[in-house]
mmCIF file of C-alpha atoms in Angstrom:
data_model
loop_
_atom_site.group_PDB
_atom_site.id
_atom_site.type_symbol
_atom_site.label_atom_id
_atom_site.label_comp_id
_atom_site.label_asym_id
_atom_site.label_seq_id
_atom_site.Cartn_x
_atom_site.Cartn_y
_atom_site.Cartn_z
ATOM 1 C CA MET A 4 55.975 -6.502 27.428
ATOM 2 C CA LYS A 5 53.607 -5.881 30.385
ATOM 3 C CA LEU A 6 53.575 -2.345 29.626
ATOM 4 C CA GLN A 7 52.598 -2.775 27.110
ATOM 5 C CA ARG A 8 49.592 -4.421 27.443
ATOM 6 C CA MET A 9 48.540 -2.357 29.956
ATOM 7 C CA ASN A 10 48.472 0.484 27.178
ATOM 8 C CA ARG A 11 46.042 -1.937 24.625
ATOM 9 C CA ARG A 12 44.124 -2.775 28.347
ATOM 10 C CA ALA A 13 43.503 1.027 28.471
ATOM 11 C CA LEU A 14 43.090 1.989 24.962
ATOM 12 C CA ALA A 15 40.336 -1.270 24.379
ATOM 13 C CA LEU A 16 38.416 0.384 28.108
ATOM 14 C CA GLY A 17 38.758 3.967 26.934
ATOM 15 C CA ALA A 18 36.920 2.696 23.161
ATOM 16 C CA LEU A 19 34.525 0.886 25.408
ATOM 17 C CA ALA A 20 33.354 3.881 27.035
ATOM 18 C CA ALA A 21 32.740 6.299 23.680
ATOM 19 C CA SER A 22 31.276 3.464 22.710
ATOM 20 C CA GLY A 23 28.828 3.518 25.636
ATOM 21 C CA ALA A 24 28.798 7.269 25.244
ATOM 22 C CA LEU A 25 27.804 7.219 21.577
ATOM 23 C CA VAL A 26 24.635 4.056 22.966
ATOM 24 C CA LEU A 27 23.985 6.284 25.794
ATOM 25 C CA THR A 28 23.192 10.036 23.285
ATOM 26 C CA ALA A 29 21.280 7.690 20.287
ATOM 27 C CA CYS A 30 19.046 6.105 22.740
ATOM 28 C CA GLY A 31 18.376 8.574 25.221
ATOM 29 C CA SER A 32 15.943 10.478 26.835
ATOM 30 C CA ASP A 33 13.913 13.156 24.861
ATOM 31 C CA ASP A 34 11.133 15.343 26.234
ATOM 32 C CA THR A 35 10.829 16.958 23.245
ATOM 33 C CA SER A 36 8.090 14.197 21.344
ATOM 34 C CA SER A 37 4.334 13.763 22.442
ATOM 35 C CA GLY A 38 2.728 11.076 22.278
ATOM 36 C CA SER A 39 4.365 9.141 25.261
ATOM 37 C CA SER A 40 2.782 7.379 27.175
ATOM 38 C CA GLY A 41 4.972 7.906 30.389
ATOM 39 C CA GLY A 42 8.601 7.234 31.204
ATOM 40 C CA SER A 43 11.439 8.443 27.920
ATOM 41 C CA SER A 44 11.593 8.272 25.058
ATOM 42 C CA ALA A 45 14.294 6.769 23.779
ATOM 43 C CA SER A 46 15.238 7.877 20.132
ATOM 44 C CA ALA A 47 17.139 5.998 17.265
ATOM 45 C CA THR A 48 19.152 6.731 14.117
ATOM 46 C CA THR A 49 18.631 4.845 11.063
ATOM 47 C CA GLY A 50 20.122 5.095 8.016
ATOM 48 C CA ALA A 51 18.349 9.166 6.902
ATOM 49 C CA SER A 52 15.080 8.814 9.209
ATOM 50 C CA SER A 53 15.187 9.285 13.251
ATOM 51 C CA ILE A 54 12.929 7.453 14.672
ATOM 52 C CA LYS A 55 11.192 7.903 18.451
ATOM 53 C CA CYS A 56 11.368 4.634 19.802
ATOM 54 C CA ASP A 57 8.797 6.064 22.649
ATOM 55 C CA ASN A 58 8.747 2.791 25.004
ATOM 56 C CA ALA A 59 7.966 0.904 21.993
ATOM 57 C CA LYS A 60 9.175 -2.890 22.902
ATOM 58 C CA GLY A 61 7.494 -6.373 22.659
ATOM 59 C CA GLN A 62 5.970 -7.617 20.145
ATOM 60 C CA LEU A 63 3.283 -6.508 16.678
ATOM 61 C CA LEU A 64 0.618 -8.447 14.838
ATOM 62 C CA SER A 65 -1.188 -7.707 12.089
ATOM 63 C CA ASP A 66 -2.098 -8.287 8.606
ATOM 64 C CA GLY A 67 -3.751 -6.922 5.714
ATOM 65 C CA SER A 68 -3.388 -4.871 2.184
ATOM 66 C CA SER A 69 -0.983 -6.802 0.869
ATOM 67 C CA ALA A 70 -0.425 -3.849 -1.781
ATOM 68 C CA GLN A 71 1.143 -1.737 1.246
ATOM 69 C CA LYS A 72 3.796 -5.207 1.153
ATOM 70 C CA ASN A 73 7.240 -4.238 0.492
ATOM 71 C CA ALA A 74 6.064 -0.218 1.980
ATOM 72 C CA ILE A 75 4.985 -2.202 5.222
ATOM 73 C CA ASP A 76 8.514 -4.239 5.191
ATOM 74 C CA ALA A 77 10.785 -1.578 4.113
ATOM 75 C CA TRP A 78 9.779 0.070 6.876
ATOM 76 C CA VAL A 79 8.788 -2.854 9.075
ATOM 77 C CA ALA A 80 13.286 -3.556 9.139
ATOM 78 C CA GLN A 81 14.007 -0.525 10.199
ATOM 79 C CA PHE A 82 12.149 1.152 12.998
ATOM 80 C CA SER A 83 13.120 -2.678 14.262
ATOM 81 C CA LYS A 84 15.851 -2.231 14.009
ATOM 82 C CA ALA A 85 16.304 1.390 15.986
ATOM 83 C CA CYS A 86 13.354 0.183 18.467
ATOM 84 C CA GLY A 87 13.685 -3.973 19.057
ATOM 85 C CA VAL A 88 9.974 -3.653 18.425
ATOM 86 C CA GLN A 89 8.851 -7.516 15.837
ATOM 87 C CA ILE A 90 6.224 -6.638 13.923
ATOM 88 C CA ASN A 91 4.163 -9.468 11.962
ATOM 89 C CA TYR A 92 2.137 -8.716 9.384
ATOM 90 C CA LYS A 93 1.114 -11.234 7.497
ATOM 91 C CA ALA A 94 0.050 -9.086 3.462
ATOM 92 C CA GLY A 95 -3.189 -11.742 3.887
ATOM 93 C CA GLY A 96 -5.495 -9.513 1.775
ATOM 94 C CA SER A 97 -7.953 -6.285 3.283
ATOM 95 C CA GLY A 98 -10.543 -8.564 3.925
ATOM 96 C CA ALA A 99 -8.734 -10.702 5.955
ATOM 97 C CA GLY A 100 -7.270 -8.130 7.889
ATOM 98 C CA VAL A 101 -9.473 -6.062 8.821
ATOM 99 C CA THR A 102 -12.170 -8.870 9.529
ATOM 100 C CA SER A 103 -9.458 -10.209 11.854
ATOM 101 C CA PHE A 104 -9.587 -6.400 13.381
ATOM 102 C CA THR A 105 -12.616 -6.606 14.511
ATOM 103 C CA GLN A 106 -12.206 -9.545 15.844
ATOM 104 C CA GLY A 107 -9.787 -8.176 17.960
ATOM 105 C CA GLN A 108 -6.392 -10.358 16.984
ATOM 106 C CA LEU A 109 -4.485 -7.031 15.385
ATOM 107 C CA ALA A 110 -2.445 -3.668 16.804
ATOM 108 C CA PHE A 111 -4.032 -2.332 13.376
ATOM 109 C CA ALA A 112 -4.753 -3.628 10.134
ATOM 110 C CA GLY A 113 -4.173 -2.006 6.123
ATOM 111 C CA SER A 114 -7.020 -2.074 4.146
ATOM 112 C CA ASP A 115 -6.970 -1.002 0.603
ATOM 113 C CA SER A 116 -10.562 0.357 1.391
ATOM 114 C CA ALA A 117 -12.064 2.475 3.907
ATOM 115 C CA LEU A 118 -14.397 0.651 6.616
ATOM 116 C CA LYS A 119 -17.431 -0.186 5.828
ATOM 117 C CA PRO A 120 -20.406 1.393 8.233
ATOM 118 C CA GLU A 121 -20.693 -2.480 9.051
ATOM 119 C CA GLU A 122 -17.243 -2.805 9.722
ATOM 120 C CA VAL A 123 -17.369 0.491 12.382
ATOM 121 C CA THR A 124 -19.721 -0.673 13.867
ATOM 122 C CA ALA A 125 -17.972 -4.341 14.812
ATOM 123 C CA SER A 126 -15.438 -2.739 15.497
ATOM 124 C CA LYS A 127 -17.104 -0.757 18.489
ATOM 125 C CA LYS A 128 -16.296 -3.991 19.755
ATOM 126 C CA VAL A 129 -12.724 -3.926 20.465
ATOM 127 C CA CYS A 130 -11.614 -0.107 21.032
ATOM 128 C CA SER A 131 -13.442 0.347 24.404
ATOM 129 C CA GLY A 132 -14.872 3.309 24.347
ATOM 130 C CA GLY A 133 -14.372 4.173 20.074
ATOM 131 C CA GLN A 134 -14.242 2.849 16.689
ATOM 132 C CA GLY A 135 -11.242 1.464 14.563
ATOM 133 C CA ILE A 136 -10.310 4.576 11.468
ATOM 134 C CA ASP A 137 -9.014 4.861 9.017
ATOM 135 C CA LEU A 138 -5.220 6.880 8.853
ATOM 136 C CA PRO A 139 -4.589 7.478 4.549
ATOM 137 C CA MET A 140 -0.020 5.529 4.324
ATOM 138 C CA VAL A 141 0.505 4.464 1.288
ATOM 139 C CA GLY A 142 -0.826 6.077 -1.760
ATOM 140 C CA GLY A 143 0.035 4.387 -4.978
ATOM 141 C CA PRO A 144 -0.951 2.775 -8.663
ATOM 142 C CA ILE A 145 -2.228 0.047 -9.891
ATOM 143 C CA ALA A 146 -0.527 -1.149 -12.596
ATOM 144 C CA VAL A 147 -2.074 -3.528 -15.158
ATOM 145 C CA GLY A 148 0.314 -5.236 -16.380
ATOM 146 C CA TYR A 149 0.771 -7.069 -18.968
ATOM 147 C CA ASN A 150 2.588 -9.944 -21.006
ATOM 148 C CA LEU A 151 2.900 -9.664 -24.443
ATOM 149 C CA SER A 152 5.684 -11.355 -26.643
ATOM 150 C CA GLY A 153 6.564 -8.352 -28.631
ATOM 151 C CA VAL A 154 4.581 -5.405 -27.843
ATOM 152 C CA SER A 155 6.170 -3.642 -25.273
ATOM 153 C CA ASN A 156 4.637 -0.285 -25.312
ATOM 154 C CA LEU A 157 0.110 -0.855 -25.111
ATOM 155 C CA VAL A 158 -3.359 1.645 -24.952
ATOM 156 C CA LEU A 159 -5.814 0.958 -23.412
ATOM 157 C CA ASP A 160 -9.187 2.623 -22.359
ATOM 158 C CA ALA A 161 -11.267 1.868 -19.801
ATOM 159 C CA PRO A 162 -14.555 0.487 -21.094
ATOM 160 C CA THR A 163 -11.055 -1.680 -23.659
ATOM 161 C CA LEU A 164 -10.305 -2.715 -19.898
ATOM 162 C CA ALA A 165 -13.179 -3.637 -18.725
ATOM 163 C CA LYS A 166 -14.525 -5.975 -21.986
ATOM 164 C CA ILE A 167 -10.965 -7.538 -21.225
ATOM 165 C CA PHE A 168 -11.644 -8.281 -17.832
ATOM 166 C CA ASN A 169 -15.693 -9.070 -18.912
ATOM 167 C CA SER A 170 -15.210 -11.634 -21.125
ATOM 168 C CA LYS A 171 -16.021 -9.615 -23.610
ATOM 169 C CA ILE A 172 -12.923 -9.471 -25.419
ATOM 170 C CA ALA A 173 -11.050 -12.826 -26.142
ATOM 171 C CA TYR A 174 -8.549 -11.683 -28.527
ATOM 172 C CA TRP A 175 -4.971 -10.083 -28.697
ATOM 173 C CA ASP A 176 -5.610 -8.385 -32.077
ATOM 174 C CA ASP A 177 -9.969 -7.429 -31.421
ATOM 175 C CA ALA A 178 -10.343 -4.512 -33.516
ATOM 176 C CA ALA A 179 -10.741 -1.874 -30.251
ATOM 177 C CA ILE A 180 -7.385 -2.727 -28.950
ATOM 178 C CA LYS A 181 -5.439 -2.044 -32.514
ATOM 179 C CA LYS A 182 -7.765 0.838 -33.105
ATOM 180 C CA LEU A 183 -5.511 2.099 -29.753
ATOM 181 C CA ASN A 184 -2.876 0.241 -30.823
ATOM 182 C CA PRO A 185 -2.301 1.297 -34.494
ATOM 183 C CA SER A 186 1.421 0.769 -34.927
ATOM 184 C CA ALA A 187 1.470 -2.308 -32.402
ATOM 185 C CA LYS A 188 2.133 -5.983 -34.546
ATOM 186 C CA LEU A 189 -0.864 -7.668 -32.375
ATOM 187 C CA PRO A 190 -1.146 -12.070 -32.488
ATOM 188 C CA HIS A 191 -4.482 -13.368 -32.648
ATOM 189 C CA LEU A 192 -3.485 -14.914 -28.790
ATOM 190 C CA LYS A 193 -6.065 -15.344 -26.962
ATOM 191 C CA ILE A 194 -6.067 -13.384 -23.152
ATOM 192 C CA GLN A 195 -5.444 -14.782 -20.277
ATOM 193 C CA ALA A 196 -6.446 -12.483 -17.945
ATOM 194 C CA PHE A 197 -5.617 -13.047 -13.557
ATOM 195 C CA HIS A 198 -7.848 -10.943 -10.836
ATOM 196 C CA ARG A 199 -7.549 -11.366 -7.459
ATOM 197 C CA SER A 200 -8.995 -14.651 -5.804
ATOM 198 C CA ASP A 201 -9.432 -13.780 -3.101
ATOM 199 C CA GLU A 202 -11.186 -9.861 -0.609
ATOM 200 C CA SER A 203 -9.175 -6.854 -1.770
ATOM 201 C CA GLY A 204 -9.633 -3.660 -1.707
ATOM 202 C CA THR A 205 -7.081 -3.635 -4.590
ATOM 203 C CA THR A 206 -10.125 -5.319 -6.587
ATOM 204 C CA ASP A 207 -12.299 -3.256 -5.229
ATOM 205 C CA ASN A 208 -10.213 -0.240 -6.063
ATOM 206 C CA PHE A 209 -9.701 -1.512 -10.045
ATOM 207 C CA THR A 210 -13.547 -1.801 -10.341
ATOM 208 C CA LYS A 211 -14.462 1.433 -9.493
ATOM 209 C CA TYR A 212 -12.614 2.775 -11.821
ATOM 210 C CA LEU A 213 -14.554 0.506 -13.711
ATOM 211 C CA ILE A 214 -17.955 1.388 -12.322
ATOM 212 C CA ALA A 215 -16.866 4.896 -12.574
ATOM 213 C CA THR A 216 -15.469 5.064 -16.586
ATOM 214 C CA ALA A 217 -17.108 2.266 -18.161
ATOM 215 C CA LYS A 218 -20.150 1.298 -16.026
ATOM 216 C CA SER A 219 -22.269 0.475 -19.113
ATOM 217 C CA ASP A 220 -18.811 -1.947 -19.820
ATOM 218 C CA TRP A 221 -18.835 -2.957 -16.044
ATOM 219 C CA PRO A 222 -22.529 -3.880 -14.542
ATOM 220 C CA TYR A 223 -20.824 -5.065 -10.898
ATOM 221 C CA SER A 224 -22.000 -3.301 -7.615
ATOM 222 C CA GLY A 225 -17.989 -3.471 -6.718
ATOM 223 C CA GLY A 226 -16.203 -4.943 -3.512
ATOM 224 C CA LYS A 227 -13.245 -6.548 -2.742
ATOM 225 C CA ALA A 228 -14.344 -9.917 -4.114
ATOM 226 C CA TRP A 229 -13.994 -10.206 -7.713
ATOM 227 C CA GLN A 230 -17.314 -9.900 -10.020
ATOM 228 C CA ALA A 231 -16.442 -10.360 -12.904
ATOM 229 C CA LYS A 232 -17.627 -14.524 -14.906
ATOM 230 C CA GLY A 233 -14.215 -15.521 -16.382
ATOM 231 C CA GLY A 234 -10.635 -14.527 -16.750
ATOM 232 C CA GLN A 235 -8.360 -17.013 -14.006
ATOM 233 C CA ALA A 236 -7.252 -16.479 -10.348
ATOM 234 C CA ALA A 237 -5.072 -15.749 -7.987
ATOM 235 C CA ALA A 238 -4.945 -14.311 -4.688
ATOM 236 C CA GLN A 239 -2.919 -11.631 -3.315
ATOM 237 C CA SER A 240 -0.919 -9.050 -5.763
ATOM 238 C CA SER A 241 2.088 -11.391 -6.248
ATOM 239 C CA GLY A 242 0.670 -13.633 -6.555
ATOM 240 C CA VAL A 243 -1.192 -12.244 -9.649
ATOM 241 C CA ALA A 244 2.040 -10.560 -11.132
ATOM 242 C CA ALA A 245 3.857 -13.370 -11.127
ATOM 243 C CA GLN A 246 0.624 -15.523 -12.979
ATOM 244 C CA VAL A 247 1.162 -12.097 -15.609
ATOM 245 C CA LYS A 248 4.850 -13.011 -15.924
ATOM 246 C CA GLN A 249 4.954 -16.741 -16.942
ATOM 247 C CA THR A 250 2.186 -16.977 -18.909
ATOM 248 C CA ASN A 251 2.253 -15.039 -22.541
ATOM 249 C CA GLY A 252 -0.999 -13.507 -23.788
ATOM 250 C CA SER A 253 -2.158 -12.637 -20.435
ATOM 251 C CA ILE A 254 -2.736 -9.373 -18.221
ATOM 252 C CA GLY A 255 -3.819 -8.801 -14.331
ATOM 253 C CA TYR A 256 -4.240 -5.783 -11.562
ATOM 254 C CA PHE A 257 -1.498 -4.795 -8.631
ATOM 255 C CA GLU A 258 0.687 -2.653 -8.156
ATOM 256 C CA LEU A 259 3.421 -0.740 -9.555
ATOM 257 C CA SER A 260 5.509 -2.294 -7.009
ATOM 258 C CA TYR A 261 5.100 -5.869 -8.594
ATOM 259 C CA VAL A 262 5.821 -5.322 -12.266
ATOM 260 C CA ALA A 263 8.804 -6.566 -13.172
ATOM 261 C CA ASP A 264 11.212 -8.274 -16.431
ATOM 262 C CA GLY A 265 8.469 -10.043 -18.621
ATOM 263 C CA VAL A 266 5.909 -7.755 -17.136
ATOM 264 C CA ASN A 267 4.587 -3.879 -18.778
ATOM 265 C CA PRO A 268 2.543 -1.676 -17.428
ATOM 266 C CA VAL A 269 -0.526 -0.379 -19.472
ATOM 267 C CA SER A 270 -0.860 3.220 -20.316
ATOM 268 C CA ILE A 271 -3.991 4.251 -20.417
ATOM 269 C CA ASN A 272 -6.156 6.612 -21.690
ATOM 270 C CA THR A 273 -7.947 9.413 -19.987
ATOM 271 C CA GLY A 274 -8.508 11.344 -23.037
ATOM 272 C CA ALA A 275 -6.294 13.673 -22.588
ATOM 273 C CA SER A 276 -3.363 15.302 -24.663
ATOM 274 C CA ALA A 277 -1.851 11.711 -23.848
ATOM 275 C CA PRO A 278 -1.255 8.277 -22.328
ATOM 276 C CA VAL A 279 -0.618 8.767 -19.054
ATOM 277 C CA ALA A 280 1.944 6.062 -17.579
ATOM 278 C CA PRO A 281 0.935 4.348 -13.559
ATOM 279 C CA SER A 282 4.389 6.454 -11.686
ATOM 280 C CA SER A 283 4.539 8.023 -8.299
ATOM 281 C CA ASP A 284 4.725 11.158 -9.465
ATOM 282 C CA SER A 285 1.531 9.821 -11.943
ATOM 283 C CA ALA A 286 -1.032 8.996 -8.768
ATOM 284 C CA SER A 287 0.285 11.911 -6.770
ATOM 285 C CA LYS A 288 -1.375 14.190 -9.264
ATOM 286 C CA ALA A 289 -4.761 11.890 -8.804
ATOM 287 C CA ILE A 290 -4.486 11.182 -5.141
ATOM 288 C CA ALA A 291 -3.760 14.794 -4.707
ATOM 289 C CA ASP A 292 -7.679 16.028 -6.080
ATOM 290 C CA ALA A 293 -9.155 13.127 -2.996
ATOM 291 C CA LYS A 294 -11.062 14.330 -0.811
ATOM 292 C CA VAL A 295 -11.027 12.887 2.938
ATOM 293 C CA VAL A 296 -14.932 12.306 2.886
ATOM 294 C CA GLY A 297 -14.364 11.026 7.185
ATOM 295 C CA THR A 298 -15.848 11.976 10.287
ATOM 296 C CA GLY A 299 -14.597 12.957 13.229
ATOM 297 C CA LYS A 300 -10.888 11.106 13.454
ATOM 298 C CA ASP A 301 -10.729 9.163 10.317
ATOM 299 C CA LEU A 302 -9.399 10.621 7.848
ATOM 300 C CA SER A 303 -11.108 8.111 4.461
ATOM 301 C CA LEU A 304 -10.893 9.997 0.999
ATOM 302 C CA GLN A 305 -12.152 9.736 -2.130
ATOM 303 C CA LEU A 306 -10.876 9.547 -4.918
ATOM 304 C CA ASN A 307 -11.615 11.139 -8.317
ATOM 305 C CA TYR A 308 -11.630 7.481 -10.809
ATOM 306 C CA ASN A 309 -12.709 10.196 -13.726
ATOM 307 C CA THR A 310 -9.555 12.500 -13.455
ATOM 308 C CA LYS A 311 -8.901 14.217 -17.595
ATOM 309 C CA ALA A 312 -6.018 16.182 -15.649
ATOM 310 C CA ASP A 313 -2.795 15.782 -18.408
ATOM 311 C CA GLY A 314 -0.336 13.290 -16.518
ATOM 312 C CA ALA A 315 -2.665 12.210 -13.272
ATOM 313 C CA TYR A 316 -2.894 7.946 -13.758
ATOM 314 C CA PRO A 317 -6.335 7.445 -12.887
ATOM 315 C CA ILE A 318 -6.523 3.822 -11.367
ATOM 316 C CA THR A 319 -4.737 4.632 -8.176
ATOM 317 C CA LEU A 320 -5.222 3.209 -4.730
ATOM 318 C CA VAL A 321 -4.629 4.908 -0.980
ATOM 319 C CA THR A 322 -3.788 2.236 1.640
ATOM 320 C CA TYR A 323 -5.336 2.551 4.886
ATOM 321 C CA GLU A 324 -4.059 1.667 8.282
ATOM 322 C CA ILE A 325 -6.752 0.892 10.724
ATOM 323 C CA VAL A 326 -6.346 1.156 14.366
ATOM 324 C CA CYS A 327 -8.398 2.103 17.334
ATOM 325 C CA ASP A 328 -9.254 5.718 17.895
ATOM 326 C CA LYS A 329 -9.954 5.147 21.757
ATOM 327 C CA GLY A 330 -10.116 1.876 23.341
ATOM 328 C CA ASN A 331 -6.622 0.416 21.974
ATOM 329 C CA LYS A 332 -4.633 -2.064 23.989
ATOM 330 C CA SER A 333 -2.271 -1.127 26.733
ATOM 331 C CA ASP A 334 0.113 -3.550 26.116
ATOM 332 C CA THR A 335 0.401 -2.691 22.027
ATOM 333 C CA LEU A 336 -1.009 0.887 21.932
ATOM 334 C CA PRO A 337 2.718 2.024 22.336
ATOM 335 C CA ALA A 338 4.813 0.111 19.930
ATOM 336 C CA THR A 339 1.474 0.594 17.215
ATOM 337 C CA LYS A 340 1.848 5.207 17.789
ATOM 338 C CA ALA A 341 5.166 4.530 17.149
ATOM 339 C CA PHE A 342 5.565 2.333 13.916
ATOM 340 C CA LEU A 343 2.312 4.827 12.765
ATOM 341 C CA ARG A 344 4.071 7.786 13.527
ATOM 342 C CA TYR A 345 8.317 6.643 11.566
ATOM 343 C CA ILE A 346 5.558 6.023 8.899
ATOM 344 C CA ALA A 347 3.455 8.823 8.335
ATOM 345 C CA SER A 348 6.510 10.880 9.373
ATOM 346 C CA GLU A 349 8.765 12.858 6.674
ATOM 347 C CA ASP A 350 11.521 10.291 6.621
ATOM 348 C CA GLY A 351 8.520 7.323 6.494
ATOM 349 C CA GLN A 352 6.930 9.376 3.741
ATOM 350 C CA ASN A 353 10.135 9.105 2.016
ATOM 351 C CA VAL A 354 10.441 5.519 1.214
ATOM 352 C CA LEU A 355 8.190 4.859 -0.247
ATOM 353 C CA SER A 356 8.618 6.746 -3.867
ATOM 354 C CA GLY A 357 11.909 4.857 -4.491
ATOM 355 C CA LEU A 358 9.306 1.001 -3.471
ATOM 356 C CA LYS A 359 7.179 3.108 -6.822
ATOM 357 C CA TYR A 360 3.935 4.251 -4.511
ATOM 358 C CA ALA A 361 3.093 7.996 -3.614
ATOM 359 C CA PRO A 362 3.479 9.342 -0.860
ATOM 360 C CA ILE A 363 -0.169 11.410 0.599
ATOM 361 C CA PRO A 364 -0.078 14.437 0.124
ATOM 362 C CA ALA A 365 1.367 17.424 2.357
ATOM 363 C CA ASP A 366 -2.196 17.866 3.796
ATOM 364 C CA ILE A 367 -3.240 14.740 4.337
ATOM 365 C CA ILE A 368 -0.530 13.014 6.303
ATOM 366 C CA ALA A 369 -0.311 16.152 8.736
ATOM 367 C CA LYS A 370 -3.840 14.975 10.311
ATOM 368 C CA VAL A 371 -2.720 11.705 9.866
ATOM 369 C CA ARG A 372 0.364 12.556 12.020
ATOM 370 C CA THR A 373 -1.831 14.874 14.534
ATOM 371 C CA THR A 374 -4.628 12.352 14.802
ATOM 372 C CA ILE A 375 -2.139 9.518 15.654
ATOM 373 C CA GLU A 376 -0.384 11.414 18.397
ATOM 374 C CA GLY A 377 -4.050 11.893 20.168
ATOM 375 C CA LEU A 378 -4.609 8.025 19.661
ATOM 376 C CA ASN A 379 -5.214 6.122 23.378
#
């Protein structure tokens, strides 16, 4: 019996040693990595994703776009598991994120709109020797979601959408909607149009689409704050989606990832050969037509909201991660770079399609990766 116990103990110690060797293999030094702030570079494998931790430690505070929240949640789960870094992303809206970033409260912010000149100026106060820059990281369609009993395939165009959200079309059986949906049984039911109550990059991009394609029906300047009168307001994309889901006769705008049971997405008549439904693929076709208009290390994009290409969904957005090009805080820089490096990687971008987002086109994301390595 004593000999058997000794043998069992030897086997257990052997297994423990093997386990320790595996851990060391997974988290050992990696001299080929770039962008490290010195010391060893940890590499951990989580599922199909190889994540380089590169001395990342502590916690990161971030805030901003609720449009990218589902993507951030998935990325954080993988990164935190691999590197042990806690990332607190509030998703309080693009406006809140940019404001907090320019006040020096965040390691990085998320925004569905590129920094305005005055916001770049404000960022210079917290980016010592540098400024805030826009790194496009998440693409996706802005779905116009509706809840209308008995109608599952609705087609609308830009002028009709503008009139609905500008309170000029009040009922679902309006002649303009009937013309676009001749076979649908549209009820004489009042339209309940929901918009964002908080400052939102999703609002900014949605109204940029209306301005570009239906200016006479949308006489507003645009921006993160909702400007049209009428309608009903809800906070963040999740709030608008929840209101649409529980209200028959309602319509709202939010990212495709928020479309769920009880909510159907509108297909858009763009003048192409067929109406286009929102999807990762149709959004990618539209984003591929975008141009980099930022200067220096800034990679802000100009989207073509007026596209008529077959299969290209016109109401798209790109969410930027906003960070200092120079002057990032030394205690959060290693973790910030490691996280941004992961989400810009092929593995990180591959997460997006499964969450109803669109990966950033290859030539643009390649520039993002290079820029991340130069952050200091």
